[in-house]
XYZ file of C-alpha atoms in Angstrom:
277
model
C -19.328 44.213 53.601
C -17.518 41.154 53.646
C -14.769 40.808 56.392
C -11.717 40.340 54.724
C -12.669 43.691 52.119
C -13.061 45.651 55.414
C -9.561 44.459 56.661
C -8.087 45.550 53.193
C -9.596 48.857 53.185
C -9.114 50.031 56.776
C -5.651 48.345 56.024
C -4.431 49.173 52.494
C -0.653 49.287 53.022
C -0.925 46.925 55.362
C -2.003 44.669 52.329
C 0.016 46.222 49.074
C 3.034 46.392 51.081
C 2.884 42.552 52.731
C 1.540 41.359 48.549
C 4.608 42.965 47.419
C 6.790 41.533 50.031
C 5.241 38.065 49.189
C 5.501 38.773 45.654
C 9.323 39.241 46.185
C 10.215 36.553 49.046
C 8.195 34.408 46.106
C 10.893 35.462 43.084
C 13.752 34.450 45.305
C 12.712 31.228 46.469
C 11.336 29.824 43.519
C 14.175 31.443 41.134
C 15.320 27.899 39.543
C 11.513 27.397 38.532
C 10.636 31.006 37.508
C 13.762 30.936 34.748
C 16.040 28.291 32.530
C 18.449 30.539 32.423
C 21.691 30.067 34.432
C 22.406 33.992 36.217
C 26.133 33.464 35.906
C 26.232 32.280 32.659
C 28.181 34.539 29.516
C 28.038 34.586 26.533
C 29.152 36.971 23.668
C 26.064 36.433 21.214
C 23.407 37.006 23.504
C 25.043 40.738 24.422
C 22.363 43.618 25.273
C 19.390 41.891 23.656
C 16.806 43.871 24.141
C 13.435 42.122 25.904
C 11.491 39.576 23.911
C 9.838 36.140 24.757
C 13.453 34.448 25.186
C 14.323 37.131 27.756
C 11.071 38.731 29.137
C 14.087 41.316 30.976
C 16.671 41.209 28.309
C 20.464 40.847 28.380
C 23.487 43.016 29.834
C 27.019 43.487 28.310
C 27.782 40.210 29.457
C 24.611 38.061 27.204
C 23.600 37.027 30.641
C 19.646 37.008 31.176
C 18.987 39.668 33.260
C 15.455 38.711 34.889
C 17.276 35.538 35.918
C 19.613 37.508 37.833
C 16.904 39.941 39.404
C 15.360 36.590 41.015
C 18.816 35.147 41.620
C 19.881 39.069 43.364
C 16.223 38.589 45.335
C 17.975 35.392 47.358
C 21.223 37.981 47.713
C 18.464 40.979 49.055
C 16.257 38.902 51.385
C 19.690 36.493 53.013
C 21.497 40.183 53.609
C 18.161 41.832 54.824
C 16.959 38.974 56.889
C 20.464 38.436 58.488
C 20.620 42.593 59.027
C 17.333 42.895 60.971
C 18.034 39.286 62.861
C 22.081 41.072 64.223
C 20.921 44.545 64.719
C 17.048 43.595 66.492
C 18.322 41.131 68.886
C 21.951 43.737 69.742
C 18.918 46.663 69.961
C 16.090 45.030 71.945
C 19.167 43.724 75.045
C 20.780 47.246 75.054
C 17.734 48.689 74.436
C 16.088 47.327 77.509
C 19.653 47.343 79.716
C 19.747 50.729 79.426
C 16.043 52.086 79.995
C 15.323 49.266 82.705
C 18.956 50.487 84.550
C 19.322 54.508 84.218
C 23.025 54.914 85.134
C 24.181 52.260 82.834
C 21.656 53.578 80.103
C 23.164 57.627 80.197
C 26.135 55.868 79.261
C 25.249 53.544 77.008
C 23.223 56.281 74.776
C 26.107 58.270 74.708
C 27.542 55.946 72.935
C 24.397 55.209 70.826
C 24.498 58.898 70.182
C 28.203 58.797 68.599
C 26.639 56.443 66.589
C 23.856 58.364 65.004
C 26.082 61.364 64.437
C 26.792 60.367 61.240
C 24.583 58.615 59.244
C 23.561 54.594 58.449
C 24.968 54.271 55.223
C 28.702 55.966 55.846
C 28.980 53.790 59.168
C 28.214 50.651 56.540
C 30.141 52.022 54.070
C 33.244 52.434 56.351
C 33.154 49.140 57.784
C 32.600 47.561 54.715
C 35.424 49.313 53.084
C 37.628 48.105 56.241
C 36.203 44.431 56.301
C 36.615 44.556 51.910
C 33.614 43.027 50.334
C 30.953 39.910 50.858
C 28.131 38.534 51.648
C 29.222 37.857 55.564
C 31.189 41.287 55.847
C 28.169 43.633 54.072
C 25.835 41.627 56.453
C 28.185 42.885 59.971
C 28.667 46.345 58.431
C 24.771 47.061 58.478
C 23.876 45.354 61.623
C 26.202 47.347 63.213
C 25.401 50.396 61.463
C 21.810 50.329 62.494
C 21.632 48.358 65.590
C 21.936 51.737 67.193
C 18.732 53.093 65.714
C 16.720 49.590 67.875
C 18.263 50.222 70.455
C 17.058 54.010 70.556
C 13.613 53.142 70.085
C 13.131 50.222 72.497
C 14.799 52.415 75.373
C 12.438 54.768 74.561
C 9.506 52.617 74.757
C 10.806 51.045 77.921
C 11.759 54.434 79.618
C 7.837 54.828 79.949
C 6.581 51.381 81.481
C 9.069 51.099 83.515
C 7.346 54.250 85.413
C 4.145 52.373 85.732
C 2.593 50.924 88.659
C 2.327 47.406 87.942
C 6.477 47.671 86.894
C 6.753 48.872 90.398
C 4.592 46.880 92.166
C 6.698 43.445 90.806
C 9.566 45.258 92.002
C 8.081 45.273 95.198
C 7.073 41.652 95.278
C 10.335 40.672 95.099
C 10.501 39.428 91.257
C 13.791 39.669 89.630
C 15.107 42.023 87.101
C 15.383 39.061 84.379
C 11.839 38.163 85.281
C 10.523 41.765 84.980
C 12.053 42.477 81.798
C 10.597 39.326 79.458
C 7.544 39.148 81.153
C 6.568 42.726 81.598
C 7.995 45.354 79.423
C 9.055 43.512 76.435
C 6.086 41.966 76.067
C 4.613 45.848 75.494
C 6.741 46.647 73.437
C 6.861 44.451 70.589
C 4.859 47.134 68.831
C 7.318 49.165 68.070
C 9.841 46.896 67.892
C 8.377 44.792 64.721
C 7.459 48.355 63.474
C 11.256 49.359 63.653
C 12.346 46.168 62.022
C 11.175 46.472 59.053
C 12.280 49.539 58.048
C 15.817 48.351 59.289
C 14.753 45.373 56.603
C 14.825 48.896 53.711
C 17.639 49.914 54.823
C 19.219 46.854 54.239
C 18.125 46.219 50.896
C 18.825 49.988 49.577
C 22.101 49.872 51.551
C 23.419 46.647 50.329
C 22.482 47.783 46.665
C 24.940 50.976 47.142
C 27.432 49.225 48.960
C 27.026 46.224 45.718
C 26.939 49.903 43.134
C 30.283 51.207 44.962
C 32.084 48.257 44.708
C 32.390 47.054 48.203
C 29.381 44.850 48.749
C 28.617 41.459 47.438
C 31.731 40.276 44.794
C 31.291 39.699 41.179
C 29.705 37.455 39.314
C 27.362 36.304 42.342
C 23.570 38.721 41.079
C 23.285 42.147 43.109
C 20.589 44.531 41.963
C 23.395 47.091 43.070
C 26.169 45.519 41.487
C 23.769 45.131 38.314
C 22.878 49.088 37.895
C 26.526 49.805 38.672
C 27.589 47.869 35.826
C 24.264 48.880 33.455
C 25.334 52.593 33.628
C 27.575 53.085 31.030
C 25.458 51.492 28.997
C 21.970 52.926 30.147
C 21.409 55.121 27.136
C 22.002 52.553 24.459
C 20.243 49.745 26.367
C 17.941 51.676 29.275
C 15.877 47.662 30.321
C 19.871 47.202 32.022
C 19.594 49.425 34.513
C 15.241 50.059 34.541
C 14.329 46.571 35.838
C 17.400 45.947 38.994
C 16.661 49.750 39.518
C 12.556 49.036 39.778
C 13.235 45.760 41.538
C 15.209 48.326 44.529
C 12.322 50.451 44.345
C 9.210 48.225 44.581
C 11.251 46.263 47.520
C 11.994 49.103 49.359
C 8.272 50.559 48.978
C 6.831 47.450 49.646
C 8.727 47.683 52.982
C 7.773 50.997 53.997
C 4.232 50.645 52.879
C 3.749 47.969 54.849
C 5.972 49.471 58.525
C 3.819 52.451 58.172
C 0.606 50.340 57.995
C 1.746 48.676 60.806
C 2.505 51.350 62.683
C -0.977 53.236 61.921
C -2.682 49.619 62.850
C -0.178 49.045 66.377
C 0.158 52.458 67.594
C -3.142 52.992 69.971
C -2.982 57.035 69.794
C -2.624 56.422 65.837
C -5.884 54.793 65.808
C -7.553 57.345 67.781
C -6.808 60.253 65.456
C -7.867 58.431 62.899
C-alpha cells in the first residue's frame, strides 16, 4: 500500500480533522479573495435573499452577504481560538509544572484550580465577560481565564508520575538545576498531552465565543461573528432558514474538525491506546 494511503487509513480521524481545519483556516486567510462582498455592507434592497449564483449563501435581514460574513467571521473565531490556546497553554503549563514538581506548592495550587473547575468553563466565561464587557480582547481574556485550569490539571497529572522516575532522581542527585530538569526532562516528555489538550481548548474557545456572541456579551456588532449571526437569525429562521443554517453549520464543522483532530492525536501519541488498538 502507498505510504500516504496507509497513514490515512490508520489515522483517518487525524486526516479528516486536519483537512477540516485547513479548510477553515484557508477560508479565514483568503476571505478577501473568496468573496466580492463587503461583510458590513447593508442594503435594504437585498434583504433575506435565498441562496443564488450571486449570493451563494443568501443574505440576512439587513441585506448583508452571508458567505462573506461567515468567511470573515472565521477570522474572528480563529483569532480568538489561537489567542485563548496560547494564553491558557502558557499559564497552564507553568502552573502545572510547578505544582507537579513542588508537591507542597502543588497542594495549594490545586485547591485553587479545583475551585475554578467546580464551575463549567462557559459559566466562568459568561461571568467574566459580563464584568469586563463585550469585545474581542475581553472575550479572549475571559475564555483564557475559564480554561487555563484544564491545562494546569492535565500538565500536573502528566508531571507527577514522571517526577518519580529514576532518571529524574539521578538528575537531582547530580545537582541539576530545577529549571533545567523541568524544561529538559519533564516538559520534553509531556508534550503529547499538552498538544492534545490544546486542540480541545481551541474547539471549546470557538464554541464558547459563539455562545457568548449569541448571548450578546461577545464580539461587538457589526463585526462578523458566527454566534452573533445565529443570534440575529433566530427571528427569521422560519422564513429564511439559510440565515441560521450556514453560520450554525460553520460552528459545527469547526468544532467537529478540531475534536476529530484532537481525538486522533491522542490515539496516535498515547502508547497505551496504540497497544490496545
